[in-house]
Amino acid sequence: LILVRPLSSLFAKENLNRMSEQQLNLYDRLINEPSNDWDIYYWATEAKPTPAEFENDVMAMLREFAKNKKREQRLRQPDLEYLFEPSR
């Protein structure tokens, strides 16, 4: 889970505050329905194909985020304070 949790939590920190209600519902389903977090990691990194039921705009956003085009260091989860920050 060393890579899986930071990926999803950093993605959440960067994106949750600007997602629509529909996207939030899709994200909630994505992080809660698959029984294995590694599946999400493999789908996001395109190591395995994403099942049709999870192929949506949130998965596309997560795949783009996983590419890490800015080469940011993403080795630890963010602090949870972002959950309590007022939206911008």
PDB file of N, CA, C and O in Angstrom, residues 7 13 24-25 29-30 35 39 41-43 54-55 60-61 65 67 69-70 72 75 79-82:
ATOM      1  N   LEU A   7      -1.037   7.882  -3.680  1.00  0.00           N
ATOM      2  CA  LEU A   7      -1.607   8.258  -4.967  1.00  0.00           C
ATOM      3  C   LEU A   7      -3.045   8.723  -4.802  1.00  0.00           C
ATOM      4  O   LEU A   7      -3.417   9.806  -5.232  1.00  0.00           O
ATOM      5  N   LYS A  13      -6.603  15.259  -2.398  1.00  0.00           N
ATOM      6  CA  LYS A  13      -6.259  16.608  -1.922  1.00  0.00           C
ATOM      7  C   LYS A  13      -6.282  17.623  -3.057  1.00  0.00           C
ATOM      8  O   LYS A  13      -6.780  18.728  -2.898  1.00  0.00           O
ATOM      9  N   LEU A  24     -17.859  13.341  -7.363  1.00  0.00           N
ATOM     10  CA  LEU A  24     -17.606  12.900  -5.991  1.00  0.00           C
ATOM     11  C   LEU A  24     -18.229  11.534  -5.742  1.00  0.00           C
ATOM     12  O   LEU A  24     -17.621  10.681  -5.089  1.00  0.00           O
ATOM     13  N   ASN A  25     -19.408  11.312  -6.265  1.00  0.00           N
ATOM     14  CA  ASN A  25     -20.062  10.009  -6.119  1.00  0.00           C
ATOM     15  C   ASN A  25     -19.275   8.920  -6.842  1.00  0.00           C
ATOM     16  O   ASN A  25     -19.115   7.808  -6.325  1.00  0.00           O
ATOM     17  N   ARG A  29     -17.383   5.762  -5.042  1.00  0.00           N
ATOM     18  CA  ARG A  29     -17.597   4.384  -5.500  1.00  0.00           C
ATOM     19  C   ARG A  29     -16.260   3.726  -5.848  1.00  0.00           C
ATOM     20  O   ARG A  29     -16.018   2.570  -5.504  1.00  0.00           O
ATOM     21  N   LEU A  30     -15.395   4.456  -6.516  1.00  0.00           N
ATOM     22  CA  LEU A  30     -14.100   3.917  -6.915  1.00  0.00           C
ATOM     23  C   LEU A  30     -13.266   3.502  -5.707  1.00  0.00           C
ATOM     24  O   LEU A  30     -12.660   2.431  -5.705  1.00  0.00           O
ATOM     25  N   SER A  35     -12.392  -4.496  -4.050  1.00  0.00           N
ATOM     26  CA  SER A  35     -11.952  -5.125  -2.802  1.00  0.00           C
ATOM     27  C   SER A  35     -10.445  -5.035  -2.602  1.00  0.00           C
ATOM     28  O   SER A  35      -9.944  -5.318  -1.534  1.00  0.00           O
ATOM     29  N   ASP A  39      -5.862  -2.906  -7.286  1.00  0.00           N
ATOM     30  CA  ASP A  39      -6.591  -2.814  -8.554  1.00  0.00           C
ATOM     31  C   ASP A  39      -6.664  -1.363  -9.016  1.00  0.00           C
ATOM     32  O   ASP A  39      -6.413  -1.057 -10.177  1.00  0.00           O
ATOM     33  N   TYR A  41      -4.693   1.066  -8.245  1.00  0.00           N
ATOM     34  CA  TYR A  41      -3.342   1.480  -8.648  1.00  0.00           C
ATOM     35  C   TYR A  41      -3.021   0.977 -10.052  1.00  0.00           C
ATOM     36  O   TYR A  41      -2.525   1.729 -10.896  1.00  0.00           O
ATOM     37  N   TYR A  42      -3.304  -0.284 -10.321  1.00  0.00           N
ATOM     38  CA  TYR A  42      -3.017  -0.851 -11.642  1.00  0.00           C
ATOM     39  C   TYR A  42      -3.836  -0.168 -12.730  1.00  0.00           C
ATOM     40  O   TYR A  42      -3.344   0.064 -13.834  1.00  0.00           O
ATOM     41  N   TRP A  43      -5.083   0.161 -12.442  1.00  0.00           N
ATOM     42  CA  TRP A  43      -5.921   0.861 -13.427  1.00  0.00           C
ATOM     43  C   TRP A  43      -5.389   2.271 -13.660  1.00  0.00           C
ATOM     44  O   TRP A  43      -5.317   2.737 -14.789  1.00  0.00           O
ATOM     45  N   PHE A  54     -15.933   1.117 -13.890  1.00  0.00           N
ATOM     46  CA  PHE A  54     -15.121   2.171 -13.283  1.00  0.00           C
ATOM     47  C   PHE A  54     -14.488   3.091 -14.324  1.00  0.00           C
ATOM     48  O   PHE A  54     -13.717   3.985 -13.971  1.00  0.00           O
ATOM     49  N   GLU A  55     -14.794   2.867 -15.575  1.00  0.00           N
ATOM     50  CA  GLU A  55     -14.251   3.709 -16.646  1.00  0.00           C
ATOM     51  C   GLU A  55     -15.132   4.943 -16.779  1.00  0.00           C
ATOM     52  O   GLU A  55     -16.233   4.888 -17.306  1.00  0.00           O
ATOM     53  N   ALA A  60     -10.302   8.759 -15.514  1.00  0.00           N
ATOM     54  CA  ALA A  60      -9.419   9.458 -16.466  1.00  0.00           C
ATOM     55  C   ALA A  60      -8.590  10.519 -15.743  1.00  0.00           C
ATOM     56  O   ALA A  60      -7.394  10.674 -16.018  1.00  0.00           O
ATOM     57  N   MET A  61      -9.205  11.230 -14.810  1.00  0.00           N
ATOM     58  CA  MET A  61      -8.475  12.229 -14.022  1.00  0.00           C
ATOM     59  C   MET A  61      -7.383  11.554 -13.178  1.00  0.00           C
ATOM     60  O   MET A  61      -6.263  12.056 -13.080  1.00  0.00           O
ATOM     61  N   PHE A  65      -3.404  12.086 -13.339  1.00  0.00           N
ATOM     62  CA  PHE A  65      -2.673  12.440 -12.122  1.00  0.00           C
ATOM     63  C   PHE A  65      -1.518  11.463 -11.884  1.00  0.00           C
ATOM     64  O   PHE A  65      -0.420  11.865 -11.493  1.00  0.00           O
ATOM     65  N   LYS A  67       0.277   9.957 -13.956  1.00  0.00           N
ATOM     66  CA  LYS A  67       1.400  10.168 -14.882  1.00  0.00           C
ATOM     67  C   LYS A  67       2.449  11.099 -14.291  1.00  0.00           C
ATOM     68  O   LYS A  67       3.606  11.079 -14.696  1.00  0.00           O
ATOM     69  N   LYS A  69       3.272  14.296 -14.491  1.00  0.00           N
ATOM     70  CA  LYS A  69       4.046  15.009 -15.517  1.00  0.00           C
ATOM     71  C   LYS A  69       4.991  16.065 -14.942  1.00  0.00           C
ATOM     72  O   LYS A  69       6.000  16.388 -15.548  1.00  0.00           O
ATOM     73  N   LYS A  70       4.683  16.588 -13.745  1.00  0.00           N
ATOM     74  CA  LYS A  70       5.544  17.595 -13.123  1.00  0.00           C
ATOM     75  C   LYS A  70       6.657  16.947 -12.293  1.00  0.00           C
ATOM     76  O   LYS A  70       7.467  17.639 -11.699  1.00  0.00           O
ATOM     77  N   GLU A  72       6.567  15.425  -9.416  1.00  0.00           N
ATOM     78  CA  GLU A  72       6.503  15.767  -8.001  1.00  0.00           C
ATOM     79  C   GLU A  72       6.842  14.546  -7.155  1.00  0.00           C
ATOM     80  O   GLU A  72       6.540  13.420  -7.534  1.00  0.00           O
ATOM     81  N   LEU A  75       5.797  10.469  -2.084  1.00  0.00           N
ATOM     82  CA  LEU A  75       6.128   9.288  -1.302  1.00  0.00           C
ATOM     83  C   LEU A  75       5.343   9.173  -0.003  1.00  0.00           C
ATOM     84  O   LEU A  75       5.370   8.144   0.632  1.00  0.00           O
ATOM     85  N   ASP A  79      -1.037  15.492   4.900  1.00  0.00           N
ATOM     86  CA  ASP A  79      -1.707  15.654   6.182  1.00  0.00           C
ATOM     87  C   ASP A  79      -3.190  15.853   5.911  1.00  0.00           C
ATOM     88  O   ASP A  79      -3.589  16.348   4.858  1.00  0.00           O
ATOM     89  N   LEU A  80      -4.015  15.493   6.851  1.00  0.00           N
ATOM     90  CA  LEU A  80      -5.460  15.525   6.631  1.00  0.00           C
ATOM     91  C   LEU A  80      -6.086  16.900   6.847  1.00  0.00           C
ATOM     92  O   LEU A  80      -7.290  17.053   6.688  1.00  0.00           O
ATOM     93  N   GLU A  81      -5.292  17.906   7.157  1.00  0.00           N
ATOM     94  CA  GLU A  81      -5.849  19.231   7.375  1.00  0.00           C
ATOM     95  C   GLU A  81      -6.618  19.733   6.156  1.00  0.00           C
ATOM     96  O   GLU A  81      -7.552  20.506   6.277  1.00  0.00           O
ATOM     97  N   TYR A  82      -6.225  19.294   4.969  1.00  0.00           N
ATOM     98  CA  TYR A  82      -6.906  19.771   3.757  1.00  0.00           C
ATOM     99  C   TYR A  82      -8.389  19.434   3.773  1.00  0.00           C
ATOM    100  O   TYR A  82      -9.182  20.112   3.148  1.00  0.00           O
TER     101      TYR A  82
END
